[in-house]
Amino acid sequence: MNHLLWLVPASPLMGATILGLCGTMLPARAAAIIGTASVGIAAFIAILIGLHWYAAAPPSHILIQHLWTWLTLPGLTVDISLYLDPVALLMMLVITIIGTLIHLFSTAYMAGEAGYSRYFAYLNLFVAAMLLLILASDLLVLFVGWEGVGVCSYLLVGFWFQDAANGYAARKSFIVTRIADIAMLAGILLLAVKLGTLSIQPMLARATELWPHGGAWPTLAAGLLLIGGLGKSAQFPFQTWLPDAMAGPTPVSALIHAATMVTAGVYLVVRLHVLYLLAPDVLLAISIGAGITILLAALAALVQSDIKRVLAYSTISQIGYMFLALGVGAWSAGMFHFLTHAVFKALLFLSAGAIAMRLDHEQDIFKMGGLRTSLPLAFWSFLIGAASLAAVPIISAGSFSKEMILGAVWFAPGIGPGLWAAGLLGALITATYSFRVVFLVFFGPAHTPVTGRSGAPIAVPLVLLAAGSLLIGWLETPSFLGGDRLVMTLLHPVLGSPAPRSALAILVEAAGYIVPLLGIAIAYTLYRNGHWQRVAAAEPGALRRLLRTGFGFDALYEALLVRPFMALVRALRHDPVDHVVTLISAATLQLHHTLRRSQIGQIRRYAAWLMAGSIATIALLVFA
Amino acid sequence: MILAWLLIIPLLGGLLAWPADRITPMLPRAISLATLLLELGLILPLVHGSGAAILSAPSPITSGRWLATFDASWIPTLGISIRLDLDGLSWLLIVLTTIIGLFAVIVSWREIDHSTGFFHANLLWSLAGSIGVFLALDLFLFFFFWEVMLVPMYFIIAIWGHEHRRRAAIKFFLFTQGSGLLMLLSILALAFLHQRQTGVLTFDYVTLLASQPTGRLGTLIMLGFFIAFLVKLPSFPVHIWLPDTHTEAPTAGSVILASILLKTAGYGLMRFAVPLFTAAAHHIAPIAMALGTISIFYGAILAYGQSDLKKLVAYSSISHMGFVLIGIYSFNALAWQGAVILMIAHGVSTGALFITVGSIQHRLHTRDLTRMGGLWTDLPRLSSFGTFFVVASMGLPGLGNFVGEFLILRGVYAVSPTIAILAAIGLIPAALYSLIAIQRAFHGEANAKRGTHDFGTRETAMMLALGAAVIWLGIDPQPVLKIAAPSIAVLLPITHAAAIPATRRGT
């Protein structure tokens, strides 16, 4: 079964190729089948490989499949090989399974849209690129997938291209991430020149061999790559693109801008964690940046009125938790949160999509309300997702993973308790804003009439993801709930085992369980009938306005980057160099006209000039 | 002799095509197509069989490296001969020339409807000139072909161009001809210098390689070549002929200009300006690098500001060629490989972009971006191909241009990290102008129903072929790298050896 690994990225790629080349000739139903089946096949193979792995892991827990040599030159050899280790296996399973469910959901969600087959072509291409990113054995090939998912994200955010605002959001997402990617490219160049290879495992081995702990080169390389990761994962200070990226179709937001692509930064750091261990300063920067991101995004989520923007900010904040874990070296905890987050955030977005479908694409939570009875499936799935996001103890997956991160952060030397407090405060706000949405959308009086009905392609993904959001946390339980360590055991060969917990952790754990409940209580008190919130939203104060714009980063970047660039463009638009040359030719012409005017054939004019010249000459001779 | 045929066939084809339109306007098109197919049939087999063996064994510049050679006396008293040599680098560029030439014929199938005979004659002669440039190893002969390539192009622009074609054609002619004269002066100076050193008057490239003039005189002579190639590349600040020329040229003219003629400059730098004057080339490298970096940004920023789609693509070429310039003057083998790949990939992707712009103009009768928008609604096929090639030229990894850019950056980084990082930052404005072009042309609301037809079979097939080439270059560039490697191995070590003063090599 393992030799079929190549089919995992190849199958969606083939789907994208078929749909891209002859999608317009196919009936919508065929496009839907090809699009979904190609990812379904990838998921099927991934599951088989996973089961095989569970039964008998390959030697040293690594599976390599060499495909072809991309380029080989003196000083640089890049192989296109697939490298599957436990971390990649986990990512691969999440991407293909959730990807299949979201494709299935899309078949109904996008029904009747113009460009139906184009949508599935892009989405398939995205899955292929994401899988290449995950499975690449070489950093440059990873970069191919990295940019590939970026372009697919651009194409899908701007899918409804008639609206210029969507185009703007799409460009913004691509440009912001590309700025970060240039730093990543610089890091790749640095590693290629200093270590002589970009093949990840030999490169990491050489880094540990050549570079001292905390040296300048590993710090620089890790820092540059981190910037790329922060850009892709929409972390501070690159977070601004993600809320706007919600302009894309909702299933796209679920797959790309929540479950998979935006976690690529986390994956990058985990994949290269050996390098990051050599750069403690960078790790410190990661955890501080993560603390800032968690709080900024959570506060911004608290005041959004568009349901998708709430979820977008929550994604930024939740990925912040993953980075928080990475910053303190709790790699497995970060990956575990990635897993639970992928499931519950996909569920939340799909529920939001299911609601929007029935409300004529209304996304303003203040125009919803009372949907608990009219949309029971959406209600229950959103509630389960929100519980997981809020980390309601025991019953939700999110609680297990968030608990694990907070526990690890507490024990981090130095600023551990400070970061833990930030994480805990973040958890409080998270619970509040999650249930703010629940209360505003599903309780209180109804505001918009519900139309249409949802079929199986909507229901099946929601039910499965809801089940996942309830149960997947039990893969990895704290000691008082049985102490299962399935994820840890899987990841252990790559990431090592986390430090054992000490006695004080009980208090820390308790705080982690109580705070989400407190947040929900606050939400209940404030938003139960949504009245106070509605008044405040209608006349926002200065603080609310600041929070709503995500702390004004857009305006800041507008002033610092966009306006200077546009001024430069305006100044240069007509090619000043060309002007200089045009001036020379104009001057020559002018001279020509002036001189020609002197040649007009009048004898007395010539005589006058002759006279003037003679006088001037004599004057010169006399006086000089 | 086969090399002589490579030149004779398109020249003869042109002569045949000229009067053929008296019979039917279709005939010159068919003749051009047949000529270029024949040419392709001749050139393609040259890397197989004995060629493959030669490529795999690098050897000194004077001997067995050549896939094919041709040497005939021309003006013996002046030491001028018809010396043609084909190595991997020339082979790649000639194949590019022939294939792009084929596409130029196909795009002109409908677009050019008056004096088709003279048009196709000029087209074939211009191609013959470029093939001669890629083959000639006698400096005088090289100059001759350099001119042969330009004059027919002048006619193509001046006769079949758009509104301001005369002005553009004259600008094109003045710039390229003026810089060509500088190069002629340098060629003569080099030959006379060599005569003074050895008593033999010759224009033979391999012999003159040993001359290696140094000091101020060496720099002056080198500058003649350098400036001529810089104009042709083009690089800031001598780029200004390019946007006008591209804008006014008919589609086939733009395609040949961007995909082939610009590449003669990169080739000239690699074959002549650097190996003939290694010390002087090293001397001028910082300036060349600076000009290259400025070109990358200048071209990209100006591209963003254009509202004429064709001008936008033209300025983007300046930006891309900036990469080639810094790559060449890093004197690094990886960067040179990158420059070769980027030249080929740029030839394909920008050629495709000009074909797209030409198709848009053919349908909407405008190149003005403010009058486009929403083309995807009316012309989905054209728009998706357009988007694909914009994304390719933006340097999306997995496509050909990225391989070139990455290898250049990797090579330059080893020499000067600052320049490499600056150039990499230049990829940000590249994304800006690429995406704004997609937005303004293809996306947005279709303001009026245009009732025009999408790409037909002929155009779709053409785009598919070009697209496949870009993808192939992107995922499996190794064959190209392998073919170019011996040439680069030979052109570069001389550079390093001669950088040490007083190194002289016998021939």
Coordinates of C-alpha atoms in Angstrom, one line a residue, chain A residues 22-521:
Chain A
C22 CA -12.3 20.2 -20.2
G23 CA -14.4 21.2 -17.2
T24 CA -16.6 23.6 -19.2
M25 CA -17.6 20.7 -21.5
L26 CA -18.7 18.5 -18.6
P27 CA -22.1 18.6 -17.0
A28 CA -22.1 20.0 -13.4
R29 CA -22.7 16.6 -12.0
A30 CA -19.7 15.1 -13.6
A31 CA -17.5 18.0 -12.4
A32 CA -18.7 17.4 -8.9
I33 CA -18.0 13.7 -9.1
I34 CA -14.5 14.1 -10.5
G35 CA -13.7 16.9 -8.0
T36 CA -14.9 15.0 -5.0
A37 CA -13.7 11.5 -6.0
S38 CA -10.2 12.6 -6.8
V39 CA -9.8 13.9 -3.2
G40 CA -11.8 10.9 -1.9
I41 CA -9.3 8.5 -3.6
A42 CA -6.4 10.4 -1.9
A43 CA -8.2 10.2 1.4
F44 CA -8.8 6.5 0.9
I45 CA -5.2 5.8 0.2
A46 CA -4.1 8.0 3.0
I47 CA -6.3 6.1 5.4
L48 CA -5.0 2.7 4.1
I49 CA -1.4 4.0 4.6
G50 CA -2.4 5.2 8.1
L51 CA -3.8 1.8 9.1
H52 CA -0.8 0.1 7.7
W53 CA 1.4 2.4 9.7
Y54 CA -0.6 1.6 12.8
A55 CA -0.2 -2.1 12.3
A56 CA 3.4 -2.0 11.4
A57 CA 5.3 1.3 11.2
P58 CA 8.0 1.4 8.5
P59 CA 11.7 1.2 9.7
S60 CA 12.6 4.3 11.7
H61 CA 9.1 5.6 11.1
I62 CA 9.9 7.1 7.8
L63 CA 8.6 6.3 4.3
I64 CA 10.4 7.8 1.4
Q65 CA 9.2 7.6 -2.2
H66 CA 11.6 9.0 -4.8
L67 CA 9.8 10.3 -7.9
W68 CA 12.4 12.1 -10.0
T69 CA 15.3 14.4 -9.8
W70 CA 14.1 18.0 -10.3
L71 CA 17.5 19.4 -11.0
T72 CA 21.1 18.4 -10.2
L73 CA 23.9 20.8 -10.7
P74 CA 27.3 21.1 -8.9
G75 CA 26.3 22.6 -5.5
L76 CA 22.6 22.0 -5.8
T77 CA 20.6 18.9 -6.1
V78 CA 16.9 18.9 -5.6
D79 CA 14.9 15.7 -5.7
I80 CA 11.1 15.4 -6.1
S81 CA 10.6 12.8 -3.4
L82 CA 7.8 12.2 -0.9
Y83 CA 8.8 12.0 2.7
L84 CA 6.2 10.6 5.0
D85 CA 6.9 10.6 8.7
P86 CA 4.3 10.6 11.6
V87 CA 3.9 14.4 11.5
A88 CA 3.3 14.3 7.7
L89 CA 1.0 11.3 8.1
L90 CA -1.2 13.2 10.6
M91 CA -1.3 16.3 8.3
M92 CA -2.0 14.1 5.3
L93 CA -4.9 12.4 7.0
V94 CA -6.5 15.6 8.2
I95 CA -6.1 17.3 4.8
T96 CA -7.5 14.5 2.7
I97 CA -10.4 13.5 5.0
I98 CA -11.5 17.0 5.8
G99 CA -10.8 17.9 2.2
T100 CA -13.2 15.2 1.0
L101 CA -15.9 16.3 3.3
I102 CA -15.6 19.9 2.2
H103 CA -15.6 18.9 -1.5
L104 CA -18.8 17.0 -0.7
F105 CA -20.3 20.0 1.0
S106 CA -19.3 22.2 -1.9
T107 CA -21.2 20.1 -4.4
A108 CA -24.4 21.4 -2.8
Y109 CA -23.2 24.7 -1.6
M110 CA -21.9 25.8 -5.0
A111 CA -24.8 24.3 -7.0
G112 CA -26.0 26.5 -9.8
E113 CA -23.0 28.8 -9.6
A114 CA -21.3 30.0 -12.8
G115 CA -17.8 28.4 -13.0
Y116 CA -18.8 25.3 -11.0
S117 CA -16.2 23.1 -12.6
R118 CA -13.6 25.9 -12.3
Y119 CA -14.3 26.0 -8.6
F120 CA -13.6 22.2 -8.2
A121 CA -10.5 22.5 -10.4
Y122 CA -9.0 25.2 -8.1
L123 CA -10.0 23.3 -5.0
N124 CA -8.5 20.1 -6.3
L125 CA -5.3 21.9 -7.3
F126 CA -5.2 23.4 -3.8
V127 CA -5.4 20.0 -2.2
A128 CA -2.6 18.7 -4.4
A129 CA -0.4 21.6 -3.6
M130 CA -1.1 21.3 0.1
L131 CA -0.2 17.6 0.0
L132 CA 3.0 18.4 -1.9
L133 CA 3.9 21.0 0.8
I134 CA 3.3 18.4 3.5
L135 CA 5.1 15.5 1.8
A136 CA 8.1 17.3 0.2
S137 CA 11.4 15.9 1.3
D138 CA 13.2 19.0 0.0
L139 CA 12.7 22.6 1.2
L140 CA 12.5 23.9 -2.3
V141 CA 9.8 21.4 -3.2
L142 CA 8.0 22.4 -0.1
F143 CA 8.2 26.0 -1.4
V144 CA 6.6 24.9 -4.6
G145 CA 3.6 23.6 -2.6
W146 CA 3.8 26.7 -0.4
E147 CA 3.4 29.1 -3.3
G148 CA 1.0 26.7 -5.0
V149 CA -1.5 26.9 -2.1
G150 CA -1.0 30.6 -2.1
V151 CA -2.1 31.0 -5.7
C152 CA -5.0 28.6 -5.2
S153 CA -6.1 30.7 -2.2
Y154 CA -5.8 33.8 -4.4
L155 CA -7.9 32.2 -7.1
L156 CA -10.5 31.0 -4.7
V157 CA -10.8 34.1 -2.6
G158 CA -11.4 36.0 -5.8
F159 CA -13.6 33.2 -7.2
W160 CA -16.6 35.6 -7.6
F161 CA -14.5 37.8 -9.8
Q162 CA -17.3 40.1 -10.9
D163 CA -17.1 41.9 -7.6
A164 CA -14.1 44.2 -7.4
A165 CA -14.0 43.9 -3.6
N166 CA -13.3 40.2 -3.9
G167 CA -10.5 40.8 -6.3
Y168 CA -9.0 43.3 -3.8
A169 CA -9.3 40.8 -1.0
A170 CA -7.7 38.1 -3.1
R171 CA -4.8 40.3 -4.1
K172 CA -4.3 41.4 -0.5
S173 CA -4.1 37.9 0.7
F174 CA -1.5 37.0 -2.0
I175 CA 0.6 40.1 -1.6
V176 CA 0.8 40.0 2.2
T177 CA 1.8 36.4 2.1
R178 CA 4.3 37.0 -0.7
I179 CA 6.0 39.7 1.3
A180 CA 6.5 37.1 4.0
D181 CA 7.5 34.5 1.4
I182 CA 10.3 36.6 0.2
A183 CA 11.8 36.4 3.7
M184 CA 11.3 32.7 3.5
L185 CA 13.0 32.6 0.1
A186 CA 16.0 34.5 1.5
G187 CA 16.1 31.9 4.3
I188 CA 16.1 29.1 1.8
L189 CA 18.9 30.7 -0.1
L190 CA 20.9 31.1 3.1
L191 CA 20.4 27.5 4.0
A192 CA 21.3 26.4 0.4
V193 CA 24.5 28.4 0.4
K194 CA 25.6 27.7 4.0
L195 CA 24.6 24.0 4.2
G196 CA 24.9 23.0 0.6
T197 CA 21.7 21.1 0.4
L198 CA 18.0 21.8 0.8
S199 CA 17.0 18.2 1.3
I200 CA 15.4 18.6 4.7
Q201 CA 16.8 15.7 6.8
P202 CA 20.5 16.0 5.6
M203 CA 20.2 19.7 5.9
L204 CA 19.0 19.5 9.5
A205 CA 21.8 17.0 10.3
R206 CA 24.4 19.3 8.8
A207 CA 22.9 22.3 10.7
T208 CA 23.3 20.6 14.0
E209 CA 26.8 19.5 13.0
L210 CA 28.1 22.9 11.8
W211 CA 26.2 25.4 13.8
P212 CA 26.5 26.1 17.5
H213 CA 23.4 26.4 19.7
G214 CA 22.2 30.0 19.6
G215 CA 24.6 30.9 16.7
A216 CA 23.9 33.8 14.4
W217 CA 23.3 31.6 11.2
P218 CA 20.7 29.3 12.7
T219 CA 19.0 32.3 14.3
L220 CA 18.9 34.2 11.0
A221 CA 17.8 31.2 8.9
A222 CA 15.1 30.1 11.4
G223 CA 14.0 33.7 11.7
L224 CA 13.6 34.3 8.0
L225 CA 11.7 31.0 7.5
L226 CA 9.6 31.9 10.5
I227 CA 8.5 35.2 8.8
G228 CA 7.3 33.1 5.9
G229 CA 5.4 30.9 8.3
L230 CA 3.8 33.8 10.1
G231 CA 2.7 35.3 6.8
K232 CA 1.0 32.1 5.6
S233 CA -0.5 31.4 9.1
A234 CA -1.8 35.0 9.3
Q235 CA 0.0 35.7 12.6
F236 CA 1.0 39.1 14.0
P237 CA 2.1 41.3 12.1
F238 CA 0.8 39.6 9.0
Q239 CA -2.7 38.8 10.3
T240 CA -4.5 41.5 8.2
W241 CA -5.1 39.4 5.1
L242 CA -7.1 36.6 6.7
P243 CA -10.4 38.4 7.7
D244 CA -10.6 39.9 4.1
A245 CA -10.0 36.4 2.6
M246 CA -13.4 35.5 3.9
A247 CA -14.7 37.0 0.6
G248 CA -14.3 33.6 -0.9
P249 CA -17.0 30.9 -0.9
T250 CA -17.5 29.5 2.6
P251 CA -16.3 26.0 2.0
V252 CA -13.0 27.5 0.8
S253 CA -12.8 29.4 4.0
A254 CA -13.3 26.1 5.8
L255 CA -10.7 24.2 4.0
I256 CA -8.0 26.7 3.1
H257 CA -8.4 29.6 5.6
A258 CA -9.1 27.5 8.6
A259 CA -8.3 23.8 8.5
T260 CA -5.3 23.4 6.3
M261 CA -3.3 26.2 4.5
V262 CA -3.1 28.6 7.3
T263 CA -1.5 26.0 9.5
A264 CA 1.3 25.6 7.0
G265 CA 3.4 27.9 9.1
V266 CA 3.0 25.6 12.1
Y267 CA 3.9 22.7 10.0
L268 CA 7.0 24.4 8.7
V269 CA 8.3 25.0 12.2
V270 CA 7.6 21.5 13.3
R271 CA 9.2 20.0 10.2
L272 CA 12.3 22.1 10.9
H273 CA 12.1 22.0 14.7
V274 CA 15.7 20.7 14.8
L275 CA 16.8 24.0 13.3
Y276 CA 14.6 26.0 15.7
L277 CA 16.1 24.2 18.7
L278 CA 19.4 25.8 17.6
A279 CA 17.8 29.2 17.7
P280 CA 16.4 29.8 21.2
D281 CA 15.9 33.5 20.5
V282 CA 13.6 32.8 17.6
L283 CA 11.6 30.4 19.8
L284 CA 11.2 33.1 22.3
A285 CA 10.1 35.5 19.6
I286 CA 7.6 32.9 18.4
S287 CA 6.0 32.6 21.9
I288 CA 5.8 36.3 22.5
G289 CA 4.4 36.9 19.0
A290 CA 1.9 34.1 19.6
G291 CA 0.8 35.7 22.9
I292 CA 0.2 39.0 21.1
T293 CA -1.6 37.3 18.2
I294 CA -3.9 35.4 20.6
L295 CA -5.1 38.4 22.4
L296 CA -5.3 40.8 19.5
A297 CA -7.3 38.4 17.4
A298 CA -9.5 37.3 20.2
L299 CA -10.4 40.9 21.1
A300 CA -11.1 41.7 17.5
A301 CA -13.4 38.6 17.2
L302 CA -15.4 39.9 20.2
V303 CA -16.9 42.8 18.2
Q304 CA -17.3 41.5 14.6
S305 CA -20.7 41.4 13.2
D306 CA -20.0 39.2 10.2
I307 CA -20.1 35.5 11.3
K308 CA -17.2 34.6 9.0
R309 CA -15.0 37.4 10.3
V310 CA -15.6 36.2 13.8
L311 CA -14.4 32.8 12.7
A312 CA -11.5 34.3 10.8
Y313 CA -10.2 36.1 13.8
S314 CA -10.8 33.0 15.9
T315 CA -8.6 31.1 13.4
I316 CA -5.8 33.6 13.8
S317 CA -6.1 33.4 17.5
Q318 CA -6.2 29.5 17.6
I319 CA -3.2 29.3 15.4
G320 CA -1.6 31.6 17.9
Y321 CA -2.1 28.9 20.4
M322 CA -0.3 26.4 18.1
F323 CA 2.6 28.8 17.8
L324 CA 2.5 29.3 21.6
A325 CA 3.1 25.6 21.9
L326 CA 5.9 25.6 19.4
G327 CA 7.6 28.6 21.1
V328 CA 8.0 26.5 24.2
G329 CA 9.1 23.4 22.3
A330 CA 5.8 21.5 22.9
W331 CA 5.8 20.4 19.2
S332 CA 3.3 17.5 19.8
A333 CA 0.9 19.7 21.7
G334 CA 0.9 22.1 18.8
M335 CA 0.2 19.3 16.3
F336 CA -2.6 18.0 18.5
H337 CA -4.2 21.4 18.6
F338 CA -3.8 21.6 14.8
L339 CA -5.7 18.3 14.6
T340 CA -8.6 19.3 16.8
H341 CA -8.7 22.8 15.4
A342 CA -8.9 21.5 11.9
V343 CA -11.9 19.4 12.7
F344 CA -13.9 21.9 14.8
K345 CA -13.1 25.0 12.7
A346 CA -14.1 23.2 9.5
L347 CA -17.3 22.3 11.3
L348 CA -17.9 25.9 12.4
F349 CA -17.3 27.3 8.9
L350 CA -19.5 24.6 7.2
S351 CA -22.3 25.3 9.8
A352 CA -22.0 29.0 9.0
G353 CA -22.2 28.1 5.3
A354 CA -25.2 25.9 5.9
I355 CA -26.9 28.8 7.7
A356 CA -26.0 31.3 5.0
M357 CA -27.4 29.0 2.3
R358 CA -30.8 29.1 4.0
L359 CA -30.7 32.8 4.8
D360 CA -30.0 34.0 1.2
H361 CA -26.3 34.4 2.0
E362 CA -26.8 36.6 5.0
Q363 CA -23.7 36.7 7.1
D364 CA -24.5 39.5 9.6
I365 CA -25.1 37.9 13.0
F366 CA -27.4 40.8 14.0
K367 CA -29.7 40.0 11.2
M368 CA -30.0 36.4 12.3
G369 CA -31.5 35.1 15.6
G370 CA -33.8 32.3 16.8
L371 CA -32.4 29.8 14.3
R372 CA -32.3 27.1 17.0
T373 CA -35.6 25.7 16.0
S374 CA -35.7 26.4 12.3
L375 CA -32.2 25.0 11.6
P376 CA -31.6 22.3 14.1
L377 CA -28.8 20.6 12.3
A378 CA -26.9 23.8 11.8
F379 CA -27.6 24.7 15.4
W380 CA -26.3 21.5 16.9
S381 CA -23.2 21.4 14.7
F382 CA -22.4 25.0 15.3
L383 CA -22.9 24.6 19.0
I384 CA -20.6 21.6 19.1
G385 CA -18.0 23.5 17.1
A386 CA -18.3 26.6 19.3
A387 CA -18.0 24.4 22.4
S388 CA -14.8 23.0 21.0
L389 CA -13.5 26.4 20.1
A390 CA -14.4 27.7 23.6
A391 CA -12.7 24.6 25.0
V392 CA -15.6 23.4 27.1
P393 CA -14.1 20.8 29.4
I394 CA -14.4 17.0 28.7
I395 CA -17.1 17.1 26.1
S396 CA -15.1 19.0 23.5
A397 CA -12.0 18.2 21.5
G398 CA -10.7 21.7 21.8
S399 CA -10.4 21.5 25.5
F400 CA -8.0 18.5 25.5
S401 CA -5.6 20.2 23.1
K402 CA -5.8 23.7 24.6
E403 CA -5.3 22.2 28.0
M404 CA -2.2 20.4 26.8
I405 CA -0.7 23.6 25.4
L406 CA -1.4 25.7 28.5
G407 CA 0.1 23.0 30.6
A408 CA 3.2 22.9 28.6
V409 CA 3.5 26.7 28.5
W410 CA 3.2 26.9 32.3
F411 CA 6.4 24.9 32.7
A412 CA 8.4 26.8 30.2
P413 CA 11.4 28.4 31.9
G414 CA 11.5 32.2 32.2
I415 CA 8.4 33.8 30.9
G416 CA 6.3 30.6 31.0
P417 CA 3.7 31.8 33.6
G418 CA 3.3 35.1 31.8
L419 CA 2.6 33.4 28.5
W420 CA 0.3 31.0 30.4
A421 CA -1.7 34.0 31.8
A422 CA -2.0 35.5 28.3
G423 CA -3.2 32.1 27.0
L424 CA -5.7 31.8 29.8
L425 CA -7.0 35.3 29.2
G426 CA -7.3 34.4 25.5
A427 CA -9.3 31.3 26.4
L428 CA -11.7 33.5 28.4
I429 CA -12.3 35.8 25.5
T430 CA -12.5 32.9 23.1
A431 CA -15.3 31.3 25.1
T432 CA -17.1 34.7 25.3
Y433 CA -17.0 35.5 21.6
S434 CA -17.8 31.9 20.6
F435 CA -21.0 31.9 22.6
R436 CA -21.8 35.5 21.8
V437 CA -22.3 34.2 18.2
V438 CA -24.3 31.2 19.5
F439 CA -26.6 33.3 21.5
L440 CA -27.1 36.0 18.8
V441 CA -27.6 33.6 16.0
F442 CA -29.6 30.8 17.5
F443 CA -31.5 32.4 20.4
G444 CA -33.7 35.4 20.7
P445 CA -36.2 36.6 18.1
A446 CA -35.8 35.7 14.4
H447 CA -34.8 38.5 12.0
T448 CA -34.5 36.9 8.5
P449 CA -36.8 34.2 7.1
V450 CA -35.4 30.8 6.4
T451 CA -35.8 29.3 2.9
G452 CA -35.0 26.2 1.0
R453 CA -33.7 22.9 2.5
S454 CA -30.4 21.1 3.0
G455 CA -29.7 17.8 1.5
A456 CA -27.3 14.9 2.3
P457 CA -24.1 16.6 0.9
I458 CA -24.7 19.3 3.6
A459 CA -25.7 17.0 6.4
V460 CA -23.1 14.2 6.1
P461 CA -20.0 16.5 6.5
L462 CA -21.7 18.3 9.4
V463 CA -22.6 15.2 11.2
L464 CA -19.2 13.6 10.7
L465 CA -17.2 16.7 11.7
A466 CA -19.5 17.2 14.7
A467 CA -18.8 13.7 15.8
G468 CA -15.1 14.3 15.3
S469 CA -15.3 17.6 17.4
L470 CA -16.8 15.6 20.2
L471 CA -14.6 12.6 20.2
I472 CA -11.2 13.3 18.7
G473 CA -9.9 14.8 21.9
W474 CA -10.1 11.4 23.5
L475 CA -7.0 10.3 21.5
E476 CA -5.0 12.2 24.0
T477 CA -6.4 12.5 27.5
P478 CA -5.1 13.9 30.7
S479 CA -4.1 11.3 33.4
F480 CA -7.4 11.5 35.3
L481 CA -9.3 10.6 32.2
G482 CA -7.3 7.5 31.4
G483 CA -4.1 9.0 30.1
D484 CA -4.4 7.9 26.5
R485 CA -1.5 9.0 24.4
L486 CA -2.3 8.0 20.9
V487 CA -1.1 11.2 19.2
M488 CA 2.0 11.4 21.3
T489 CA 2.8 7.8 20.6
L490 CA 2.4 8.4 16.9
L491 CA 4.5 11.6 16.9
H492 CA 7.1 10.4 19.4
P493 CA 9.7 9.1 17.0
V494 CA 10.0 12.6 15.3
L495 CA 9.2 15.0 18.0
G496 CA 10.3 13.2 21.2
S497 CA 8.2 12.9 24.3
P498 CA 7.2 16.0 26.3
A499 CA 8.4 16.6 29.8
P500 CA 6.5 14.7 32.5
R501 CA 3.9 16.7 34.4
S502 CA 4.6 17.7 38.0
A503 CA 2.2 18.0 40.9
L504 CA 1.5 21.7 40.6
A505 CA -0.1 21.1 37.3
I506 CA -3.4 20.2 38.9
L507 CA -4.1 23.9 39.8
V508 CA -3.1 25.0 36.3
E509 CA -5.3 22.3 34.8
A510 CA -8.3 23.4 37.0
A511 CA -7.9 27.0 35.9
G512 CA -7.8 25.9 32.2
Y513 CA -11.1 24.1 32.8
I514 CA -12.9 26.8 34.7
V515 CA -12.0 29.8 32.5
P516 CA -14.0 28.6 29.4
L517 CA -17.1 28.1 31.5
L518 CA -16.6 31.6 33.0
G519 CA -16.4 33.0 29.4
I520 CA -19.6 31.3 28.5
A521 CA -21.3 32.7 31.5

